[in-house]
Tab-separated table of C-alpha atoms in Angstrom:
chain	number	residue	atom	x	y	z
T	1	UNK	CA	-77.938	-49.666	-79.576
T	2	UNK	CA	-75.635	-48.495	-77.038
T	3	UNK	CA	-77.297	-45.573	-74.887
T	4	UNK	CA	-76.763	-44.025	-71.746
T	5	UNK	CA	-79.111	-41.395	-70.415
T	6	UNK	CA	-78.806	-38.546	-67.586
T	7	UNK	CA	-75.500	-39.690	-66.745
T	8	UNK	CA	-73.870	-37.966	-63.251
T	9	UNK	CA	-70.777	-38.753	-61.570
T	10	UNK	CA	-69.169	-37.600	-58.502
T	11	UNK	CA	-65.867	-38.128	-57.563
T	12	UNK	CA	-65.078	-37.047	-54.042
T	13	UNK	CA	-68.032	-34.427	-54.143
T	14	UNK	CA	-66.843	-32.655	-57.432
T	15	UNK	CA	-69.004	-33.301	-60.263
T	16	UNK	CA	-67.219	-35.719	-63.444
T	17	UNK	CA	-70.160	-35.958	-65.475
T	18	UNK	CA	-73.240	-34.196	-65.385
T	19	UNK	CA	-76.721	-35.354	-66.731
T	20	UNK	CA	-74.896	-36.297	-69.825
T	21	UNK	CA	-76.750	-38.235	-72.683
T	22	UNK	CA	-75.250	-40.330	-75.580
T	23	UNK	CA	-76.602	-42.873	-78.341
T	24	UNK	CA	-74.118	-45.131	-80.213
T	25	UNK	CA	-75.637	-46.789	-82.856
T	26	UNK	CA	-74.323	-50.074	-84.539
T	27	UNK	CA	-72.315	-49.544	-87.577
T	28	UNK	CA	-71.199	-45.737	-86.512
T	29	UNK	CA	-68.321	-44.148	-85.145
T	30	UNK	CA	-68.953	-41.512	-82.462
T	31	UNK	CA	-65.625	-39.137	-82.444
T	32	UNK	CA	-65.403	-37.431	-78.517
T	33	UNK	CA	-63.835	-34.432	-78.034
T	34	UNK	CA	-62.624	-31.836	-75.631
T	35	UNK	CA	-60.241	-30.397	-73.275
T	36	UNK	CA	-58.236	-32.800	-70.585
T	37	UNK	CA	-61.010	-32.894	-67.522
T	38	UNK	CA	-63.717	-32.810	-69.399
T	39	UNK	CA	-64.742	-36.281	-68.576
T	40	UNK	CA	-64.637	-38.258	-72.043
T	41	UNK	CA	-62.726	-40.790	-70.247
T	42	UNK	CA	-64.944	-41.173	-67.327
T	43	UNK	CA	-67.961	-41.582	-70.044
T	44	UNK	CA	-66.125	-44.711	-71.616
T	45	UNK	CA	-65.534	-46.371	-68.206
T	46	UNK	CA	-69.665	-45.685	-67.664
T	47	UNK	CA	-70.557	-46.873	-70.872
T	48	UNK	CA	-67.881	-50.314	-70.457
T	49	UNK	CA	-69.210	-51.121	-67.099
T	50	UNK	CA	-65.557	-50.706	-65.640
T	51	UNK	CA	-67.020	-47.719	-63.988
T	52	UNK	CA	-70.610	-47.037	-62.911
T	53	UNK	CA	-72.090	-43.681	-62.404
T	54	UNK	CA	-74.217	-42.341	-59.211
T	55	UNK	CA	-77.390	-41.617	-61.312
T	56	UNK	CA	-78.570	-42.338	-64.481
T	57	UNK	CA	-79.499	-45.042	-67.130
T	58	UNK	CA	-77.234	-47.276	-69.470
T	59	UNK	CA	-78.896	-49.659	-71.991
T	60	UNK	CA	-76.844	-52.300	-74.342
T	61	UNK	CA	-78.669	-53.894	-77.215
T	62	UNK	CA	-82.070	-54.700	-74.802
T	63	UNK	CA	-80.829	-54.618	-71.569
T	64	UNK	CA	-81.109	-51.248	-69.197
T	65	UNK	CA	-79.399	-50.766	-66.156
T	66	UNK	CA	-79.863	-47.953	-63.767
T	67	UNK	CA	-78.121	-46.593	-61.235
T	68	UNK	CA	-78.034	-46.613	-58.562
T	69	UNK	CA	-77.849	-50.034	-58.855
T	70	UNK	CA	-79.809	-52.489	-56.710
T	71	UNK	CA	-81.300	-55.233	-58.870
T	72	UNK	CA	-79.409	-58.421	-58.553
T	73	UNK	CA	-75.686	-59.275	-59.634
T	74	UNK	CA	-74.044	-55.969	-60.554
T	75	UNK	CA	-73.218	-55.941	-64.508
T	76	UNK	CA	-70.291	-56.702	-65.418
T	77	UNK	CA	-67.692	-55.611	-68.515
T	78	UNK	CA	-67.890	-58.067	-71.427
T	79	UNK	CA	-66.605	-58.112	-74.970
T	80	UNK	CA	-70.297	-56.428	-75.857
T	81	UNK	CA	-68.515	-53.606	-75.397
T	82	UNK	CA	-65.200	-53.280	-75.035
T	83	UNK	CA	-62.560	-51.106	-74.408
T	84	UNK	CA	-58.740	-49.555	-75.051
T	85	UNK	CA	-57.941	-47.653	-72.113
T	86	UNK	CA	-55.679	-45.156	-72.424
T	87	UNK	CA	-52.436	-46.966	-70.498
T	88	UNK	CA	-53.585	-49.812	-72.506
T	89	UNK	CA	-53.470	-52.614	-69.533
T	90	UNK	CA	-51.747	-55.146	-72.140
T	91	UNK	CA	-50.838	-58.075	-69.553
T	92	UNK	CA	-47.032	-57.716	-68.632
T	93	UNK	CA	-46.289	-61.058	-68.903
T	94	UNK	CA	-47.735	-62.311	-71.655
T	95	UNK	CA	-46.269	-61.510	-75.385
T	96	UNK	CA	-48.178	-59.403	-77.366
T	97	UNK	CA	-49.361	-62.556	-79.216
T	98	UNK	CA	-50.551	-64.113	-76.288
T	99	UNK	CA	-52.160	-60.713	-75.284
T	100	UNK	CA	-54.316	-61.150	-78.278
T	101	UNK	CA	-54.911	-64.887	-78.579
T	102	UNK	CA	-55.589	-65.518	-74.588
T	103	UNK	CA	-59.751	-64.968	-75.621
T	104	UNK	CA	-59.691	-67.761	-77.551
T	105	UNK	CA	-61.999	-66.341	-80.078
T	106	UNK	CA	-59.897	-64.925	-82.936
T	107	UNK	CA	-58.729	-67.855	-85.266
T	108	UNK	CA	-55.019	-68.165	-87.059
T	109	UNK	CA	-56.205	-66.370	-89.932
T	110	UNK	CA	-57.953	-63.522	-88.116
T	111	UNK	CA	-54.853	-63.388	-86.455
T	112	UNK	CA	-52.516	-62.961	-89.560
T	113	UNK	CA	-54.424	-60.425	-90.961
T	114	UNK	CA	-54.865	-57.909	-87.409
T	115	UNK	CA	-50.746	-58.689	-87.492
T	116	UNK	CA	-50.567	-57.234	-91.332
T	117	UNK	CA	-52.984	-54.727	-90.917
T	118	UNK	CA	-51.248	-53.594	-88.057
T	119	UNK	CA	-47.607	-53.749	-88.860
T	120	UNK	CA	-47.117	-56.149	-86.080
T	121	UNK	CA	-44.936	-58.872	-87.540
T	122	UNK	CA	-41.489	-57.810	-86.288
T	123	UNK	CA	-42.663	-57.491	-82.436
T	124	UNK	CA	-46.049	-59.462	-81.903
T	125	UNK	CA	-43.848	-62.314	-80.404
T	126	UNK	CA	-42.374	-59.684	-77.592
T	127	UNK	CA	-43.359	-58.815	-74.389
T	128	UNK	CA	-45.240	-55.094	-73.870
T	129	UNK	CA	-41.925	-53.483	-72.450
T	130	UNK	CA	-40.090	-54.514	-75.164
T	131	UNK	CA	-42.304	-52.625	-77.848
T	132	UNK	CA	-42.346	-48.703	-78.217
T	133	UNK	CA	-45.790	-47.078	-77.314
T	134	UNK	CA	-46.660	-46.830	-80.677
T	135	UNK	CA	-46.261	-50.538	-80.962
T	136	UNK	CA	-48.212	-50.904	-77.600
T	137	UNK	CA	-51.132	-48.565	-78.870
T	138	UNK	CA	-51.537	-51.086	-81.952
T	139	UNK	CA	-51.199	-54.351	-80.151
T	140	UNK	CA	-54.035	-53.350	-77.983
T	141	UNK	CA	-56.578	-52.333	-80.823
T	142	UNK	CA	-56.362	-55.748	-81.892
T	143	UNK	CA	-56.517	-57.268	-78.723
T	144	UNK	CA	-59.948	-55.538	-78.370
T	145	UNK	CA	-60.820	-55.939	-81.946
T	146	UNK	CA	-59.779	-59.808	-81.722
T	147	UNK	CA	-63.153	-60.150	-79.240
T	148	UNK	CA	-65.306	-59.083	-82.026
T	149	UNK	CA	-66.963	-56.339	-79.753
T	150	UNK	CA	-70.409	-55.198	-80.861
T	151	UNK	CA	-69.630	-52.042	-79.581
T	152	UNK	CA	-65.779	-50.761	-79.411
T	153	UNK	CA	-64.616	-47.664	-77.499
T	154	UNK	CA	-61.184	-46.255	-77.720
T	155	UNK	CA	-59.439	-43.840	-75.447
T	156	UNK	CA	-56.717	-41.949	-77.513
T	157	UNK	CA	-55.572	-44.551	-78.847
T	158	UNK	CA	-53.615	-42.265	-81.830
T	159	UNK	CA	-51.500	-40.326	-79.917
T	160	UNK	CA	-48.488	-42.299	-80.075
T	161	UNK	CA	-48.924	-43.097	-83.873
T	162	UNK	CA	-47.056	-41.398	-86.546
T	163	UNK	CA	-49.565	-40.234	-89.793
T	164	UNK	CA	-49.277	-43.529	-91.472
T	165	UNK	CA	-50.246	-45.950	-88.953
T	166	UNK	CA	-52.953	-43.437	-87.876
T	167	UNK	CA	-54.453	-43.745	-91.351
T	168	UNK	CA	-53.927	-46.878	-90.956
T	169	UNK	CA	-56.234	-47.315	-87.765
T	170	UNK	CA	-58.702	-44.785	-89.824
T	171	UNK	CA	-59.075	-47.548	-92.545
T	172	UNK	CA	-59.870	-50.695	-90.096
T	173	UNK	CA	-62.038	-48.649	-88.332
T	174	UNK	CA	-64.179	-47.385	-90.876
T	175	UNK	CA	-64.034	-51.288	-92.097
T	176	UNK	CA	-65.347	-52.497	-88.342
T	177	UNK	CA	-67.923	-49.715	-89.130
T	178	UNK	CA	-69.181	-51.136	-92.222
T	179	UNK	CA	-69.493	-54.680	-90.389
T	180	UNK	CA	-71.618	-53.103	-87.830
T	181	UNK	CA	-69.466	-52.145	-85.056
T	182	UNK	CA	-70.246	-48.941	-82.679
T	183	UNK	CA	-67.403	-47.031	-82.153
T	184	UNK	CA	-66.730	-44.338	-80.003
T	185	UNK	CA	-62.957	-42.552	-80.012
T	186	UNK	CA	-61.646	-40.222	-77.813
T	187	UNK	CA	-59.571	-38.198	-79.699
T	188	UNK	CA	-57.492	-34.708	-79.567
T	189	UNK	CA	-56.780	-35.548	-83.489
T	190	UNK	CA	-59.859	-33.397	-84.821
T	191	UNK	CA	-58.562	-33.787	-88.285
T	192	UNK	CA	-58.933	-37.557	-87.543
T	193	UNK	CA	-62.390	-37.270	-85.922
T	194	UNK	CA	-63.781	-35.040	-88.320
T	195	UNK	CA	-62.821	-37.906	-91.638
T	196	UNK	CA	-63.895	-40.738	-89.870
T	197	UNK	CA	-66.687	-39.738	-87.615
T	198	UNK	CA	-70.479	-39.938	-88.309
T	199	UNK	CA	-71.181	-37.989	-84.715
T	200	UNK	CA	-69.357	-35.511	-82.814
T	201	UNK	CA	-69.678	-34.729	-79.277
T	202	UNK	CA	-68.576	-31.727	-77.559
T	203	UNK	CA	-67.973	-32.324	-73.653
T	204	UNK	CA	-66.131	-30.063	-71.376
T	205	UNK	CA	-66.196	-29.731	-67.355
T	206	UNK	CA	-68.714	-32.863	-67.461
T	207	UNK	CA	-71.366	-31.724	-69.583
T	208	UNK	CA	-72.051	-32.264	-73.237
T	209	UNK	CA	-71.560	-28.795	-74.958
T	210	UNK	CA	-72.579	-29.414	-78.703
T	211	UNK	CA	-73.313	-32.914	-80.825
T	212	UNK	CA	-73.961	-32.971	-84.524
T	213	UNK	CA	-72.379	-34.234	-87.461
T	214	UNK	CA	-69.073	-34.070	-88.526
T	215	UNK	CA	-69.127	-30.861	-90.058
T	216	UNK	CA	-69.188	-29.708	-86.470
T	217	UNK	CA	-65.557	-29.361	-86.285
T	218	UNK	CA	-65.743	-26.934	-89.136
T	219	UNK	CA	-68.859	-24.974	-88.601
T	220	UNK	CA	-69.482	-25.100	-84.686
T	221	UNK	CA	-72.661	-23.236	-83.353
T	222	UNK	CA	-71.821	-23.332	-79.598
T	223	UNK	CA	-68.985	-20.448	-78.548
T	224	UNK	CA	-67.082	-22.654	-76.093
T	225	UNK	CA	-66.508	-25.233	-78.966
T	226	UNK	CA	-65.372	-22.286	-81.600
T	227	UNK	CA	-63.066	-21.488	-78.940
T	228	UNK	CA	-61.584	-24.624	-78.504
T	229	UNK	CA	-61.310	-25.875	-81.905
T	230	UNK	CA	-59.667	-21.889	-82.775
T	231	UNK	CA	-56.473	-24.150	-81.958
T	232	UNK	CA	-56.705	-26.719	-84.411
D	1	UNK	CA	-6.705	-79.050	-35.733
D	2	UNK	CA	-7.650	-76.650	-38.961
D	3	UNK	CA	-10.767	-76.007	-40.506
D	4	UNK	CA	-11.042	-79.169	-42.765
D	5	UNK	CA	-9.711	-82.005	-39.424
D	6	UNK	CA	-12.898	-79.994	-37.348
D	7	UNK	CA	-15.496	-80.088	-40.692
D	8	UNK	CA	-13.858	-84.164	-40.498
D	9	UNK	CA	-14.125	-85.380	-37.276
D	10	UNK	CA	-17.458	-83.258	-36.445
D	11	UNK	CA	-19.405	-83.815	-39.529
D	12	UNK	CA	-21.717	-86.364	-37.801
D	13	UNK	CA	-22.161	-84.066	-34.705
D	14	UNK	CA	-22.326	-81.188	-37.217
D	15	UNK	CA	-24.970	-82.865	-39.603
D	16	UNK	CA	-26.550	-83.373	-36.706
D	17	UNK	CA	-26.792	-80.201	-35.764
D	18	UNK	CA	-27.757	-78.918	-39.529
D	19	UNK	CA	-30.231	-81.385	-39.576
D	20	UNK	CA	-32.662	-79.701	-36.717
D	21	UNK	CA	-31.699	-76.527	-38.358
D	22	UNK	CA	-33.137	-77.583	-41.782
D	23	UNK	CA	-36.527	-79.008	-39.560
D	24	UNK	CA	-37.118	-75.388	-38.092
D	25	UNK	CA	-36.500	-74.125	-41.358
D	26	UNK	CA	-39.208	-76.112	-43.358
D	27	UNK	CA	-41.636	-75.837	-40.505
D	28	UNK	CA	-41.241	-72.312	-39.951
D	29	UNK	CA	-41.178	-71.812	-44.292
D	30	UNK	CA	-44.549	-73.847	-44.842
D	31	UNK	CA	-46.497	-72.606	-41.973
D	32	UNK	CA	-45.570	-69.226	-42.792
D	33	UNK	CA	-46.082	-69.413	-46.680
D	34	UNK	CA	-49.161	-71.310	-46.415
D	35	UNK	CA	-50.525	-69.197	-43.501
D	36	UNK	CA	-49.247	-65.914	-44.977
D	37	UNK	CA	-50.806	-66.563	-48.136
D	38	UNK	CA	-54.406	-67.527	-46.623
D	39	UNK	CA	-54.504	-64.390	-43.855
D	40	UNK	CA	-53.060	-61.950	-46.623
D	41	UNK	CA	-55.644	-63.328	-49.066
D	42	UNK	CA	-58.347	-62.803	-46.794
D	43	UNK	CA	-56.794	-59.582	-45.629
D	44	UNK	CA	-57.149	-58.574	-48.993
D	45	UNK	CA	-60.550	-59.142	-49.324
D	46	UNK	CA	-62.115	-58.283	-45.955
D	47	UNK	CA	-61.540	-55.041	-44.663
D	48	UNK	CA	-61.361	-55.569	-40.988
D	49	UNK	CA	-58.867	-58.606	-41.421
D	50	UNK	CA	-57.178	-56.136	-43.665
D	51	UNK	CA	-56.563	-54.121	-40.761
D	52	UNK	CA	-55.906	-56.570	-38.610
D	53	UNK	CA	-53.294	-57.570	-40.733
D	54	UNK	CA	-51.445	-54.693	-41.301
D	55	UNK	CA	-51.877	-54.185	-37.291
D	56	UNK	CA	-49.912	-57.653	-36.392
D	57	UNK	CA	-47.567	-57.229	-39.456
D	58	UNK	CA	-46.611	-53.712	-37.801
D	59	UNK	CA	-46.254	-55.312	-34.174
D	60	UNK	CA	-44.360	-58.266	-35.557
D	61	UNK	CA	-41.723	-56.012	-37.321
D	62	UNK	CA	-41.504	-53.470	-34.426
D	63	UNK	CA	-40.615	-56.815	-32.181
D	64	UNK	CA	-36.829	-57.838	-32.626
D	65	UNK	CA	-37.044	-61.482	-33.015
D	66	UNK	CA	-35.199	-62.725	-29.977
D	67	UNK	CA	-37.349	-61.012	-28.041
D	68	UNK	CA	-40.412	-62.752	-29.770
D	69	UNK	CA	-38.631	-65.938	-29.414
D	70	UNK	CA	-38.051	-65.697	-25.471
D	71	UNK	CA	-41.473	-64.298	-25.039
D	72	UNK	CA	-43.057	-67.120	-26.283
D	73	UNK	CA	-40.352	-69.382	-24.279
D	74	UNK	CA	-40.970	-67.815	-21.273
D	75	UNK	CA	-44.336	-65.241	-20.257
D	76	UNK	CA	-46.555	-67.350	-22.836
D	77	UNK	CA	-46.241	-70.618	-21.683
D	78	UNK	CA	-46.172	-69.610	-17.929
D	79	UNK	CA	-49.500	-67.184	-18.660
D	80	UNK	CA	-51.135	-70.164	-20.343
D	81	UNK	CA	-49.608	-72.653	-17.547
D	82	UNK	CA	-48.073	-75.097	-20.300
D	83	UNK	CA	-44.998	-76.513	-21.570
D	84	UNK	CA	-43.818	-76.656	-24.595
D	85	UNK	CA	-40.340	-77.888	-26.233
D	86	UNK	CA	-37.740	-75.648	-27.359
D	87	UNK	CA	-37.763	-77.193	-30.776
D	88	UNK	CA	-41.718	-76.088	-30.963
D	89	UNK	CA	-40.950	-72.655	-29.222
D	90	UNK	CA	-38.598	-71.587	-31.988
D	91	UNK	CA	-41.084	-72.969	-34.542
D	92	UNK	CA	-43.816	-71.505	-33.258
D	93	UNK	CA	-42.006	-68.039	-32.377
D	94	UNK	CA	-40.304	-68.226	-36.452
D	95	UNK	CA	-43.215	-68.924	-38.068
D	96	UNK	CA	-45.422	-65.925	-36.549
D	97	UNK	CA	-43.052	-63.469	-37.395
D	98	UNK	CA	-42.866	-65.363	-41.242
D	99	UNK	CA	-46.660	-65.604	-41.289
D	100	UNK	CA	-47.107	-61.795	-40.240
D	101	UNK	CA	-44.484	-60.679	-43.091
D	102	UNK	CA	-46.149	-62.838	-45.241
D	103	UNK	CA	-49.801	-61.782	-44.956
D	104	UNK	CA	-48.810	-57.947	-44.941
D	105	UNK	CA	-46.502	-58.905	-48.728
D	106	UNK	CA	-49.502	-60.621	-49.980
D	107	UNK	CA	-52.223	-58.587	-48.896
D	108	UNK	CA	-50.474	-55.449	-50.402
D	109	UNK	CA	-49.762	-57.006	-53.838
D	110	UNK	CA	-53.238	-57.740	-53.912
D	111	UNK	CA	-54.526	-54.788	-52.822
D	112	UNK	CA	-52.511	-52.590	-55.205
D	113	UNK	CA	-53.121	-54.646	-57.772
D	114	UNK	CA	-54.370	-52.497	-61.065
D	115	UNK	CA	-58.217	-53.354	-61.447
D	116	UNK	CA	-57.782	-52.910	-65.112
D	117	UNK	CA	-55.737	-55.666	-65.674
D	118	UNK	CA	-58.783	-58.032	-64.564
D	119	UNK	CA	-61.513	-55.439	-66.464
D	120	UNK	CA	-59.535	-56.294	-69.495
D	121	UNK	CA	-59.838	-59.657	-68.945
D	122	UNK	CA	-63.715	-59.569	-68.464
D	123	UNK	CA	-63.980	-58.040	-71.708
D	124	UNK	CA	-62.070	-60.935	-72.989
D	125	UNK	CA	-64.528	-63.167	-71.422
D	126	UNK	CA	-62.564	-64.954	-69.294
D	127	UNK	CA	-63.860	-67.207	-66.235
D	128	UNK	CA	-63.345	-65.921	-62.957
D	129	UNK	CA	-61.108	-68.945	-63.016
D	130	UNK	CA	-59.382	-68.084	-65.958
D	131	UNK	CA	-58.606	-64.833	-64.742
D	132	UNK	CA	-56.961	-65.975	-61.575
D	133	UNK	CA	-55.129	-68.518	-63.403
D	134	UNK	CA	-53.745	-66.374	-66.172
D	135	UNK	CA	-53.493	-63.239	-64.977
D	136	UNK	CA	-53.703	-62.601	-61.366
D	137	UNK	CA	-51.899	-65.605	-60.283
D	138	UNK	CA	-48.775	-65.116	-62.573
D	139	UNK	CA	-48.452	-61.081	-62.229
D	140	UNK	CA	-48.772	-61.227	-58.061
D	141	UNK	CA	-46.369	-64.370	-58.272
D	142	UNK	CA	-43.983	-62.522	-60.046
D	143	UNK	CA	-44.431	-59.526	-57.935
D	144	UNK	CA	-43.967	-61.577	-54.295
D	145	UNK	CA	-41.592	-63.850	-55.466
D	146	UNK	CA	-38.360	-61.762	-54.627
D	147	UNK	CA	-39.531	-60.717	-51.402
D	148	UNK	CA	-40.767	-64.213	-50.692
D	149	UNK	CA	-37.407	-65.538	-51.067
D	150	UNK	CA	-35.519	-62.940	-49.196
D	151	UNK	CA	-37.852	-63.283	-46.301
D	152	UNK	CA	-37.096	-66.624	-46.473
D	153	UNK	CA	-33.465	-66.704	-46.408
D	154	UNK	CA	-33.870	-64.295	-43.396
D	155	UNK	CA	-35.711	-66.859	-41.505
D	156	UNK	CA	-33.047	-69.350	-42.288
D	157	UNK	CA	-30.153	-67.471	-40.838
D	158	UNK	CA	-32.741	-66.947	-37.740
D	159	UNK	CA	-33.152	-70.406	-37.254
D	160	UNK	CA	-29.589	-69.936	-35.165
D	161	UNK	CA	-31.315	-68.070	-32.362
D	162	UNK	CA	-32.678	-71.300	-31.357
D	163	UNK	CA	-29.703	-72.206	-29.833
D	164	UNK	CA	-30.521	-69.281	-27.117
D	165	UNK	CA	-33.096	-71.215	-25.752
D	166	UNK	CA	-30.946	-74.585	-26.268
D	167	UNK	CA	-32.164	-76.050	-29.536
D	168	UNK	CA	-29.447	-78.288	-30.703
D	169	UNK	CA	-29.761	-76.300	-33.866
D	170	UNK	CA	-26.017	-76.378	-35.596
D	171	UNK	CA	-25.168	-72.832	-34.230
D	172	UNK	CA	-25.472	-74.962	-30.495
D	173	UNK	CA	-23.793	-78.091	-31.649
D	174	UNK	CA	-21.093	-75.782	-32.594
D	175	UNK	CA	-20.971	-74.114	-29.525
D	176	UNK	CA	-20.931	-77.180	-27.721
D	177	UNK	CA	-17.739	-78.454	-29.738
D	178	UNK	CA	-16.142	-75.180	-29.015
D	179	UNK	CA	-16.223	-75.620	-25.195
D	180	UNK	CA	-14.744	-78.929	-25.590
D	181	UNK	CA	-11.879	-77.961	-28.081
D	182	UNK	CA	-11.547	-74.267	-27.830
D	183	UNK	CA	-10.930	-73.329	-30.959
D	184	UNK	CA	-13.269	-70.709	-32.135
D	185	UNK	CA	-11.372	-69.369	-34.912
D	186	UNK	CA	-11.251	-72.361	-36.752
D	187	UNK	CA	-14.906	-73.110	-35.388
D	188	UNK	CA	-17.005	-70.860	-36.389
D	189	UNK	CA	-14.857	-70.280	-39.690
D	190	UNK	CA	-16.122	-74.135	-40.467
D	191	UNK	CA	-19.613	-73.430	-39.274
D	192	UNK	CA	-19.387	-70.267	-42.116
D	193	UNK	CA	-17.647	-73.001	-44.628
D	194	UNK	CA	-21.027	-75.444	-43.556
D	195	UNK	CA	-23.300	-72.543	-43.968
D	196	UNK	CA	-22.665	-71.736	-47.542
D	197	UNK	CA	-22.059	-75.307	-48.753
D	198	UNK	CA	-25.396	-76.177	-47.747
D	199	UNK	CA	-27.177	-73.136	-47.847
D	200	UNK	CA	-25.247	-72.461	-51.346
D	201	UNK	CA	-28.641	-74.634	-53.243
D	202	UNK	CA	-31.550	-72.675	-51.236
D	203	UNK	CA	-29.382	-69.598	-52.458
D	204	UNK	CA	-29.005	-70.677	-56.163
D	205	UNK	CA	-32.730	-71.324	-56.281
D	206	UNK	CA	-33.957	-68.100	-55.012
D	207	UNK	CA	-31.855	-66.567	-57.767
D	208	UNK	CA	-33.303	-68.820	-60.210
D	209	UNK	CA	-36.548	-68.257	-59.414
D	210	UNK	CA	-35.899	-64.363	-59.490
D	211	UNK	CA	-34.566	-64.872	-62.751
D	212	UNK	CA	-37.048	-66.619	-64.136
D	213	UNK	CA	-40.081	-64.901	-62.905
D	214	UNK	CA	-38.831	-61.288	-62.425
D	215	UNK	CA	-38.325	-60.093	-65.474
D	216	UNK	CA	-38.596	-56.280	-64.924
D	217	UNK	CA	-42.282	-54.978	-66.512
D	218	UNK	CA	-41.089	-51.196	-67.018
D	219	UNK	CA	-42.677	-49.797	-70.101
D	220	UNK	CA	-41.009	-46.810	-71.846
């Protein structure tokens, strides 16, 4: 299991994240959502290890790691758990191919089938700036999903994909699911978080407002979330 | 006695001349690549040096380099009670001013370098070697590269203020045919005619090496 526990971040003395708590259990997918600021992103850097928080406890598999952190080598990102940021970071000079093949770990056939799955054939041999967003967005799902990540967290990684390819995404993540991948997905598509999603979380100005299943986005309990999802 | 008859009957005087030119040059150019690198390296990692970096890379620029050049020709060699060649004087003078540009190029391109870029690649599981090799190395090349170049072409035209403190650089050997022909026209258009012959391949490569390695990253 992926867990973090009484989570706080500071970022030049305002508060990010406050004593926030999450579980992400193999073979789930975790849907976050929330208004901009409300420090989903933040959360994915903590749990990744590209960020760490002033307080609080993060455990991966059976390892636990609290912070502040003063025992030994500081822990470091790894495809345990890995991540899509939201700009993506594909490597500018490598093609999109290389992007995904540089690991070393996903064979010629793994490869073929992220390219059809994805829609990739026409561009995988380009470089990042010659591909749309959309194309960008897609090329760096299977980069991540090319490391075979136990856990995989994705930071809007939708928003520059029309309906098909985002139904597209739904189906290979839902199949990662079923081979025992944690997800976690930052989304503003609640109609996409509330098909694929065993969990919903709630977070706004740093705190975790409401969690519970998916039928959440339909029925929630907690007014602040009724009034956000009014607009969807 | 036109441009070609003084390119003729000078070209061993001339080639001469080039010849101590193209010395300063590669002196200055290695000591100031090789030393920029290193201090802008460790700039980049240590704080202070950091600082001190930016520090001698401001003084440096702020100094025009003639007056770097006599300073260290005159006040620093009679403060220190030594003497030291011209030749070494202009080397010495050219390649602190290209090891200060240096350092302060390279310690910014690593310092703004994106720290995503390198999360990514631990998630990949790449060696710290790896990393430097694949990523780092080839996005910061490609990011220097053009100023690189450019610095160094600068520091090849500067070579000429040698002559001021009588290296027989080609910019003096020209000089010195001038005051025994007195023809300056025809002179120093041949010196411009020698310039860009010779200077024509250093010039082709920089361009090829922009082209090759600076392909713009913009993403739309």
């Amino acid at each position: 299991m992926l867990s973090a526990k009484n989570i706080t971040k500071y970022r030049e003395g305002d508060v990010v994240l406050e004593s926030v708590d999450i579980d992400i259990e193999p073979g789930t997918i975790t849907a976050l959502i929330g208004p901009s600021g409300a420090g989903k992103t933040t959360l994915l850097n903590i749990l990744s290890f590209s960020l760490f928080p002033d307080t609080g406890t993060i455990a991966v598999n059976d390892k636990s790691f609290s912070f502040p952190y003063s025992d030994g080598s500081i822990p470091q990102p790894s495809s345990l758990v890995t991540m899509v940021f939201q700009q993506l970071f594909l490597w500018p000079h490598l093609t999109l191919r290389e992007n995904i093949t540089i690991s070393g770990r996903v064979s010629d056939a793994e490869l073929s089938e992220l390219i059809n799955a994805f829609g990739m054939k026409n561009f995988i041999d380009r470089y990042p700036n010659q591909t749309s967003l959309g194309q960008r967005q897609r090329a760096a799902l299977a980069r991540a999903i090319a490391l075979k990540p136990r856990y995989l967290l994705l930071d809007e990684i939708t928003s520059a994909l029309d309906i098909e390819q985002v139904e597209v995404v739904a189906k290979y993540l839902k199949k990662l699911k079923t081979g025992g991948t944690g997800i976690v997905a930052v989304t503003h598509l609640i109609n996409f978080a509330s098909r694929i999603s065993d969990q919903v979380i709630f977070m706004d100005k740093g705190k975790v407002i409401e969690r519970g299943t998916k039928e959440l986005v339909s029925k929630p309990k907690n007014e602040r979330t009724k009034e956000f999802l009014e607009f969807f | 006695m036109n441009v070609f008859q003084i390119l003729a009957n000078y070209s061993p005087t001339l080639l001469g001349g080039l010849w101590v030119t193209i010395q300063i040059f590669l002196l200055t150019s290695v000591i100031g690549i090789i030393g920029g690198i290193a201090l802008g390296a460790l700039g980049a990692r240590y704080k202070e040096l950091g600082t001190f970096v930016r520090v001698f890379s401001f003084v440096m620029a702020g100094i025009p380099l003639l007056v770097i050049l006599f300073w260290f020709y005159y006040p620093f060699q009679t403060i220190l009670n030594i003497q030291i060649s011209a030749f070494a004087t202009a080397v010495i003078a050219l390649a602190f001013f290209n090891v200060a540009t240096i350092a302060e190029l390279i310690r910014g391109v690593l310092t703004d370098f994106p720290k995503q870029y390198i999360v990514v690649a631990k998630m990949s599981d790449l060696s710290p070697q790896q990393i430097f090799s694949k990523i780092q190395f080839p996005m910061i090349f490609r990011q220097a590269i053009p100023s690189l170049l450019t610095t160094q072409v600068f520091i090849l035209h500067a070579t000429l203020f040698a002559s001021l403190i009588a290296v027989p650089e080609i910019f003096r050997v020209a000089q010195n045919i001038n005051a025994v022909i007195y023809k300056p026209i025809e002179i120093y258009t041949a010196l411009a005619f020698f310039f860009i012959i010779t200077l024509a391949p250093v010039n082709y490569l920089a361009y090829a090496l922009k082209r090759r390695y600076t392909r713009d990253f913009s993403e739309y």
